[in-house]
Amino acid sequence: MARNREKEDANRVSVKDSSFSLLKLISVLIVFVIGVVLGLASSSHIDRYFLYKGEELTARSMYIDTVQFSENDGKVSVNCQREDISLNNFIRSKRLSHRMTDEELFWRASLVPEKEGFPFKRVPKVAFMFLTRGPLPMLPLWEKFFRDQDPEKYSIYVHALPGYELNVSSSSVFFRRQIPSQHVEWGSISLVDAEKRLLANALMDFLNERFVLLSESCIPIYNFQTVYKYLVGSMHSFVESYDDPSRHGRGRYSRWMQPHIHLSEWRKGSQWFEIHRTLAIKIISDTKYYTLFRRYCKPSCYPDEHYLPTFFEKFYGSLSANRTITYVDWTLLSPHPATYTASNITEGFIESLRKNGTRCSYNTGTTSVCFLFARKFDPSALNPLLNITSKVMGF
């Protein structure tokens, strides 16, 4: 009987121990779960804290232009400079170098302010755009043309073949005036691409009002003041556009351009144009008609002779004087115009270019000054031209 009681007591102790162990296990599990919950909650707050700080840091960094680190006696100091977003930097680009594609460039240059007027004094400038394969042999003549003139009245842009660097001194008006370029092939749509690239880069300066396309063989035949007054004072752009019924005109038309361009709208004209800012924006913004020329105007169709003349005929004929202001001699009946060498350069010859006995339209009247520039001039003509500029051309 005593043994039975001992067994019963032992069983009771065992049950009590089991109950205590189970209770202890449950308590540990509860504490663990509570710990996990608190840990997750704390982690969420920490993530949100660092996320907020990261966003705050990003927002602040938007206003930081540069961060410079310097070390003095083992101490690192940080110099922060805020980005200069002044109006002056917006209306004109300080540097011509950029990494935009043509598509990005044309989009950026096509932006037009909706608000009328300008919140600054605006003196209209003439953009002189040089489309060249390499060197500018007439550069000394052009530098003489620009000498002592108000730099707020003109700007210069040079499109040369990729890899070519214009070698001029830092004092030259052509210093750092090259734009990012691409390969250009004579007679192809790439010539139009280069023209649009020059226009777009020049449009980045809101002060540019008139845009004139020139080549490396072009020269001015009047002084800067005359050219500036003539262009800025004109009510029209100068884009030559005419209907040529021969195989060199209508013969180049492709019926694949219908219904967007009909044969009756097909035009030909000089590549060397001068246009107002409003029309420059229209040209770089066009993709529909440009694409037609890229697809269907191929040798023996030359886009640089037909794209702008046809484009103007369709939409902006009333805004053009329908003539060029760059004299070119095509009397040789050759695929290329006459080239003038040193032997051709005389005072009488230049005078004949300036005043050739004809009159042309200008605004609401007529004028005897029909050409402001002339081409093509061989490099050998440079020195004879420099000798007569002051006497004949006025600079």
Coordinates of C-alpha atoms in Angstrom, one line a residue:
M1 CA 0.0 0.0 0.0
A2 CA 2.9 2.3 0.8
R3 CA 4.4 1.5 -2.6
N4 CA 1.2 2.5 -4.3
R5 CA 1.1 5.8 -2.6
E6 CA 4.7 6.4 -3.7
K7 CA 3.8 5.7 -7.3
E8 CA 0.8 8.0 -7.1
D9 CA 3.0 10.8 -5.7
A10 CA 5.6 10.2 -8.4
N11 CA 2.9 10.4 -11.1
R12 CA 1.5 13.7 -9.7
V13 CA 5.0 15.2 -9.8
S14 CA 5.5 14.0 -13.4
V15 CA 2.2 15.6 -14.5
K16 CA 3.1 18.8 -12.7
D17 CA 6.6 18.9 -14.4
S18 CA 5.0 18.2 -17.9
S19 CA 2.4 21.0 -17.3
F20 CA 5.2 23.4 -16.3
S21 CA 7.3 22.6 -19.3
L22 CA 4.4 23.0 -21.7
L23 CA 3.6 26.4 -20.1
K24 CA 7.2 27.4 -20.3
L25 CA 7.3 26.5 -24.0
I26 CA 4.1 28.4 -24.8
S27 CA 5.6 31.5 -23.0
V28 CA 8.8 31.3 -25.0
L29 CA 6.8 31.0 -28.2
I30 CA 4.7 34.1 -27.3
V31 CA 7.8 36.1 -26.5
F32 CA 9.4 35.0 -29.8
V33 CA 6.3 36.0 -31.8
I34 CA 6.1 39.4 -30.0
G35 CA 9.8 39.9 -30.8
V36 CA 9.3 39.1 -34.5
V37 CA 6.4 41.5 -34.7
L38 CA 8.3 44.3 -33.0
G39 CA 11.3 43.7 -35.2
L40 CA 9.3 43.9 -38.4
A41 CA 7.6 47.1 -37.2
S42 CA 10.9 48.7 -36.3
S43 CA 12.5 47.6 -39.6
S44 CA 9.6 49.3 -41.5
H45 CA 10.1 52.5 -39.7
I46 CA 13.8 52.4 -40.4
D47 CA 13.3 51.7 -44.1
R48 CA 10.8 54.6 -44.3
Y49 CA 13.3 56.8 -42.5
F50 CA 16.1 56.1 -44.8
L51 CA 13.9 56.3 -47.9
Y52 CA 12.7 59.7 -46.8
K53 CA 16.3 60.8 -46.2
G54 CA 17.3 59.4 -49.6
E55 CA 14.5 61.4 -51.3
E56 CA 15.5 64.5 -49.3
L57 CA 19.1 64.0 -50.4
T58 CA 18.0 63.6 -54.1
A59 CA 15.8 66.7 -53.9
R60 CA 18.7 68.7 -52.5
S61 CA 21.1 67.3 -55.1
M62 CA 18.9 68.7 -57.9
Y63 CA 20.2 72.2 -56.9
I64 CA 23.8 71.2 -56.7
D65 CA 25.9 71.8 -59.9
T66 CA 29.3 70.6 -58.7
V67 CA 30.7 69.0 -55.6
Q68 CA 34.5 69.5 -55.1
F69 CA 36.5 67.7 -52.5
S70 CA 39.8 69.0 -51.2
E71 CA 42.1 67.7 -48.5
N72 CA 44.1 69.9 -46.1
D73 CA 46.0 68.4 -43.2
G74 CA 44.1 65.2 -43.4
K75 CA 40.7 67.0 -43.3
V76 CA 38.3 66.7 -46.3
S77 CA 36.2 69.7 -47.1
V78 CA 33.3 69.8 -49.5
N79 CA 32.6 72.8 -51.7
C80 CA 29.1 72.9 -53.2
Q81 CA 28.0 75.3 -56.0
R82 CA 24.4 75.9 -57.0
E83 CA 23.5 75.5 -60.7
D84 CA 23.3 78.8 -62.6
I85 CA 19.8 78.8 -64.1
S86 CA 19.7 82.5 -65.0
L87 CA 17.6 83.7 -68.0
N88 CA 20.8 84.6 -69.9
N89 CA 21.9 81.0 -69.9
F90 CA 18.5 79.9 -71.2
I91 CA 18.2 82.3 -74.1
R92 CA 21.6 81.7 -75.5
S93 CA 24.0 78.7 -75.3
K94 CA 27.5 79.5 -74.0
R95 CA 29.0 76.4 -75.7
L96 CA 28.1 74.8 -79.0
S97 CA 29.3 71.3 -78.0
H98 CA 26.6 68.9 -77.0
R99 CA 25.7 65.2 -77.2
M100 CA 22.2 65.4 -78.5
T101 CA 21.0 63.3 -81.5
D102 CA 19.5 65.2 -84.5
E103 CA 16.0 64.2 -83.2
E104 CA 16.7 65.5 -79.8
L105 CA 18.3 68.7 -81.2
F106 CA 15.5 69.5 -83.6
W107 CA 12.9 68.9 -80.8
R108 CA 14.8 71.2 -78.4
A109 CA 15.3 73.9 -81.0
S110 CA 11.7 73.9 -82.1
L111 CA 10.4 75.1 -78.7
V112 CA 8.6 78.4 -79.1
P113 CA 7.6 80.7 -76.2
E114 CA 3.8 81.2 -76.0
K115 CA 4.0 84.5 -74.2
E116 CA 4.3 87.5 -76.5
G117 CA 7.3 89.9 -76.1
F118 CA 10.5 89.3 -74.3
P119 CA 11.5 89.9 -70.6
F120 CA 14.8 91.3 -71.8
K121 CA 16.2 93.8 -74.3
R122 CA 16.4 91.8 -77.6
V123 CA 18.7 93.0 -80.4
P124 CA 18.0 90.7 -83.4
K125 CA 21.1 88.9 -84.6
V126 CA 22.1 87.4 -88.0
A127 CA 23.3 83.8 -87.8
F128 CA 26.0 83.2 -90.4
M129 CA 26.0 79.4 -91.0
F130 CA 29.0 77.9 -92.9
L131 CA 28.6 74.5 -94.5
T132 CA 32.1 73.3 -95.3
R133 CA 34.0 70.1 -96.0
G134 CA 37.1 71.3 -94.1
P135 CA 39.1 74.5 -94.0
L136 CA 37.7 78.0 -94.6
P137 CA 40.1 79.4 -97.2
M138 CA 38.3 82.8 -97.1
L139 CA 38.4 83.0 -93.3
P140 CA 40.8 86.1 -93.3
L141 CA 38.3 87.9 -95.5
W142 CA 35.4 87.0 -93.2
E143 CA 37.4 88.0 -90.1
K144 CA 38.0 91.4 -91.8
F145 CA 34.2 91.6 -92.5
F146 CA 33.4 91.0 -88.8
R147 CA 36.2 93.2 -87.4
D148 CA 35.1 95.9 -84.9
Q149 CA 31.4 95.0 -85.4
D150 CA 29.0 94.6 -82.5
P151 CA 29.1 90.9 -81.4
E152 CA 25.5 91.3 -80.2
K153 CA 24.4 91.6 -83.8
Y154 CA 25.8 88.3 -85.2
S155 CA 26.7 84.8 -84.5
I156 CA 28.7 82.2 -86.4
Y157 CA 28.2 78.4 -86.8
V158 CA 30.4 76.0 -88.8
H159 CA 29.5 72.5 -89.9
A160 CA 32.6 70.7 -91.1
L161 CA 33.1 67.0 -91.7
P162 CA 33.5 64.9 -88.5
G163 CA 37.0 64.8 -87.2
Y164 CA 38.0 68.1 -88.7
E165 CA 39.0 70.9 -86.3
L166 CA 39.0 74.5 -87.3
N167 CA 42.4 75.8 -86.4
V168 CA 42.1 79.4 -85.4
S169 CA 43.4 81.6 -82.6
S170 CA 41.3 82.3 -79.5
S171 CA 40.9 85.9 -80.6
S172 CA 39.2 84.8 -83.9
V173 CA 35.4 85.3 -84.2
F174 CA 35.4 81.7 -85.5
F175 CA 37.0 80.3 -82.3
R176 CA 34.9 77.4 -80.9
R177 CA 32.1 78.0 -83.4
Q178 CA 32.0 74.5 -84.8
I179 CA 28.9 72.5 -84.1
P180 CA 28.6 68.7 -83.7
S181 CA 28.5 67.4 -87.2
Q182 CA 27.9 64.2 -89.3
H183 CA 29.2 63.0 -92.6
V184 CA 27.8 64.9 -95.6
E185 CA 27.7 63.5 -99.2
W186 CA 27.2 65.8 -102.2
G187 CA 23.8 65.3 -103.9
S188 CA 22.3 63.3 -101.0
I189 CA 19.8 64.0 -98.3
S190 CA 22.7 64.4 -95.9
L191 CA 23.2 67.9 -97.2
V192 CA 19.7 68.8 -96.0
D193 CA 20.5 67.1 -92.7
A194 CA 23.5 69.4 -92.3
E195 CA 21.5 72.5 -93.2
K196 CA 18.8 71.6 -90.6
R197 CA 21.6 70.9 -88.1
L198 CA 23.0 74.3 -88.6
L199 CA 19.6 75.9 -88.3
A200 CA 18.8 74.0 -85.1
N201 CA 22.0 74.9 -83.4
A202 CA 21.5 78.5 -84.3
L203 CA 17.9 78.5 -83.1
M204 CA 19.2 77.6 -79.6
D205 CA 20.1 81.2 -79.3
F206 CA 16.8 83.1 -78.9
L207 CA 18.5 86.3 -80.2
N208 CA 19.1 84.9 -83.7
E209 CA 16.5 86.4 -86.0
R210 CA 17.9 85.8 -89.5
F211 CA 19.7 82.7 -90.8
V212 CA 22.0 82.7 -93.8
L213 CA 23.6 79.6 -95.3
L214 CA 27.1 80.0 -96.7
S215 CA 29.9 77.8 -98.1
E216 CA 33.6 77.8 -97.7
S217 CA 33.9 79.5 -101.2
C218 CA 31.4 82.3 -100.4
I219 CA 32.5 85.9 -99.8
P220 CA 30.6 89.0 -98.7
I221 CA 30.4 91.7 -101.4
Y222 CA 29.1 94.4 -99.0
N223 CA 30.2 95.5 -95.5
F224 CA 28.6 94.1 -92.3
Q225 CA 26.4 97.2 -91.6
T226 CA 24.8 97.0 -95.1
V227 CA 24.2 93.2 -94.8
Y228 CA 22.8 93.5 -91.3
K229 CA 20.4 96.3 -92.2
Y230 CA 19.3 94.6 -95.4
L231 CA 18.4 91.3 -93.7
V232 CA 17.0 92.5 -90.4
G233 CA 14.9 95.1 -92.2
S234 CA 13.4 92.6 -94.7
M235 CA 9.8 91.6 -94.5
H236 CA 10.6 88.4 -96.5
S237 CA 12.9 85.4 -96.4
F238 CA 15.1 84.7 -99.4
V239 CA 14.5 81.2 -100.9
E240 CA 14.6 80.7 -104.6
S241 CA 11.7 78.6 -105.9
Y242 CA 10.8 78.1 -109.6
D243 CA 9.2 75.6 -111.9
D244 CA 11.7 74.0 -114.2
P245 CA 9.9 71.9 -116.9
S246 CA 13.1 70.3 -118.1
R247 CA 14.5 66.9 -117.1
H248 CA 16.7 68.8 -114.6
G249 CA 13.5 70.0 -112.8
R250 CA 10.2 68.2 -113.3
G251 CA 12.2 65.2 -114.6
R252 CA 13.5 64.6 -111.1
Y253 CA 10.0 64.3 -109.6
S254 CA 8.8 60.9 -108.3
R255 CA 5.1 60.1 -108.5
W256 CA 5.6 58.1 -105.3
M257 CA 5.4 61.5 -103.5
Q258 CA 1.7 61.7 -104.3
P259 CA -0.7 62.6 -102.9
H260 CA 1.4 64.8 -100.5
I261 CA 3.4 66.4 -103.3
H262 CA 2.0 66.8 -106.8
L263 CA 4.0 67.5 -109.9
S264 CA 2.4 71.0 -110.1
E265 CA 3.9 71.8 -106.7
W266 CA 7.4 70.5 -107.5
R267 CA 10.0 73.3 -107.4
K268 CA 13.7 73.8 -107.9
G269 CA 16.0 76.5 -106.5
S270 CA 19.4 77.6 -105.1
Q271 CA 20.6 75.8 -102.0
W272 CA 21.9 79.0 -100.6
F273 CA 19.0 80.5 -98.6
E274 CA 18.4 83.2 -96.0
I275 CA 15.3 82.8 -93.8
H276 CA 13.5 84.4 -90.8
R277 CA 13.4 82.6 -87.5
T278 CA 9.8 81.6 -87.8
L279 CA 10.5 79.7 -91.0
A280 CA 13.7 78.2 -89.6
I281 CA 11.5 76.6 -86.9
K282 CA 9.1 75.3 -89.5
I283 CA 11.9 73.6 -91.4
I284 CA 13.5 71.8 -88.6
S285 CA 10.1 70.7 -87.3
D286 CA 9.1 69.1 -90.6
T287 CA 9.3 65.3 -90.7
K288 CA 6.5 64.4 -93.2
Y289 CA 7.9 66.1 -96.3
Y290 CA 11.5 65.6 -95.3
T291 CA 10.8 61.8 -95.1
L292 CA 9.3 61.9 -98.7
F293 CA 12.5 63.5 -100.0
R294 CA 14.7 61.0 -98.1
R295 CA 12.8 58.1 -99.6
Y296 CA 12.2 59.2 -103.2
C297 CA 14.6 62.0 -104.1
K298 CA 17.8 60.2 -104.9
P299 CA 20.4 60.8 -107.7
S300 CA 19.7 62.1 -110.2
C301 CA 17.3 64.0 -107.9
Y302 CA 19.1 66.3 -105.5
P303 CA 17.3 67.1 -102.3
D304 CA 19.2 70.3 -101.5
E305 CA 17.9 71.8 -104.8
H306 CA 14.3 70.7 -104.4
Y307 CA 13.3 70.2 -100.7
L308 CA 13.1 73.8 -99.5
P309 CA 11.8 75.3 -102.8
T310 CA 9.0 72.8 -102.8
F311 CA 8.3 73.1 -99.1
F312 CA 8.0 76.9 -99.5
E313 CA 5.9 76.6 -102.6
K314 CA 3.4 74.5 -100.7
F315 CA 3.1 76.5 -97.5
Y316 CA 5.1 79.7 -97.2
G317 CA 5.5 81.2 -100.7
S318 CA 4.0 84.5 -99.6
L319 CA 6.7 84.9 -96.9
S320 CA 9.6 84.6 -99.4
A321 CA 11.0 87.1 -101.9
N322 CA 11.5 84.0 -104.2
R323 CA 15.1 84.8 -104.9
T324 CA 18.6 84.1 -103.5
I325 CA 20.9 86.8 -102.2
T326 CA 24.0 84.7 -103.1
Y327 CA 25.3 85.3 -106.6
V328 CA 26.4 82.1 -108.5
D329 CA 27.4 81.9 -112.2
W330 CA 25.7 79.0 -114.0
T331 CA 26.4 80.2 -117.5
L332 CA 28.9 77.4 -118.2
L333 CA 26.0 74.9 -118.4
S334 CA 27.9 72.5 -116.2
P335 CA 26.8 70.5 -113.1
H336 CA 28.9 72.9 -111.1
P337 CA 29.0 76.7 -111.2
A338 CA 32.0 78.8 -112.4
T339 CA 34.9 79.2 -110.0
Y340 CA 36.7 82.5 -109.7
T341 CA 40.5 82.6 -109.3
A342 CA 43.1 85.3 -108.6
S343 CA 43.1 86.3 -112.3
N344 CA 39.4 87.2 -112.1
I345 CA 39.6 89.5 -109.2
T346 CA 39.5 93.2 -110.1
E347 CA 37.6 96.2 -108.7
G348 CA 35.4 96.2 -111.8
F349 CA 34.5 92.5 -111.4
I350 CA 33.4 93.0 -107.8
E351 CA 31.4 96.1 -108.7
S352 CA 29.7 94.1 -111.4
L353 CA 28.5 91.6 -108.7
R354 CA 27.3 94.4 -106.5
K355 CA 25.5 96.4 -109.1
N356 CA 24.7 94.3 -112.2
G357 CA 22.2 96.7 -113.7
T358 CA 19.1 94.8 -112.6
R359 CA 16.5 95.5 -110.0
C360 CA 14.8 93.1 -107.6
S361 CA 12.0 93.2 -105.1
Y362 CA 12.6 94.3 -101.6
N363 CA 9.7 94.6 -99.2
T364 CA 7.0 96.7 -101.0
G365 CA 9.4 98.2 -103.6
T366 CA 12.5 97.4 -105.6
T367 CA 16.2 97.8 -105.1
S368 CA 19.4 97.6 -107.1
V369 CA 21.1 95.6 -104.3
C370 CA 20.1 92.1 -105.2
F371 CA 23.1 90.1 -104.0
L372 CA 24.9 90.4 -100.6
F373 CA 27.2 87.4 -101.1
A374 CA 28.9 85.5 -104.0
R375 CA 30.5 82.2 -104.8
K376 CA 32.5 80.2 -105.9
F377 CA 36.0 81.7 -105.1
D378 CA 39.2 79.7 -105.3
P379 CA 41.7 80.0 -102.4
S380 CA 44.0 81.8 -104.8
A381 CA 41.5 84.7 -104.9
L382 CA 42.0 85.5 -101.2
N383 CA 44.9 88.0 -101.4
P384 CA 43.6 90.0 -104.4
L385 CA 40.3 90.2 -102.5
L386 CA 41.9 91.4 -99.3
N387 CA 43.6 94.2 -101.3
I388 CA 40.4 95.7 -102.6
T389 CA 37.9 95.2 -99.7
S390 CA 38.3 98.6 -98.2
K391 CA 38.0 100.4 -101.6
V392 CA 35.2 98.4 -103.2
M393 CA 33.4 96.4 -100.5
G394 CA 33.6 99.0 -97.7
F395 CA 35.4 96.9 -95.0

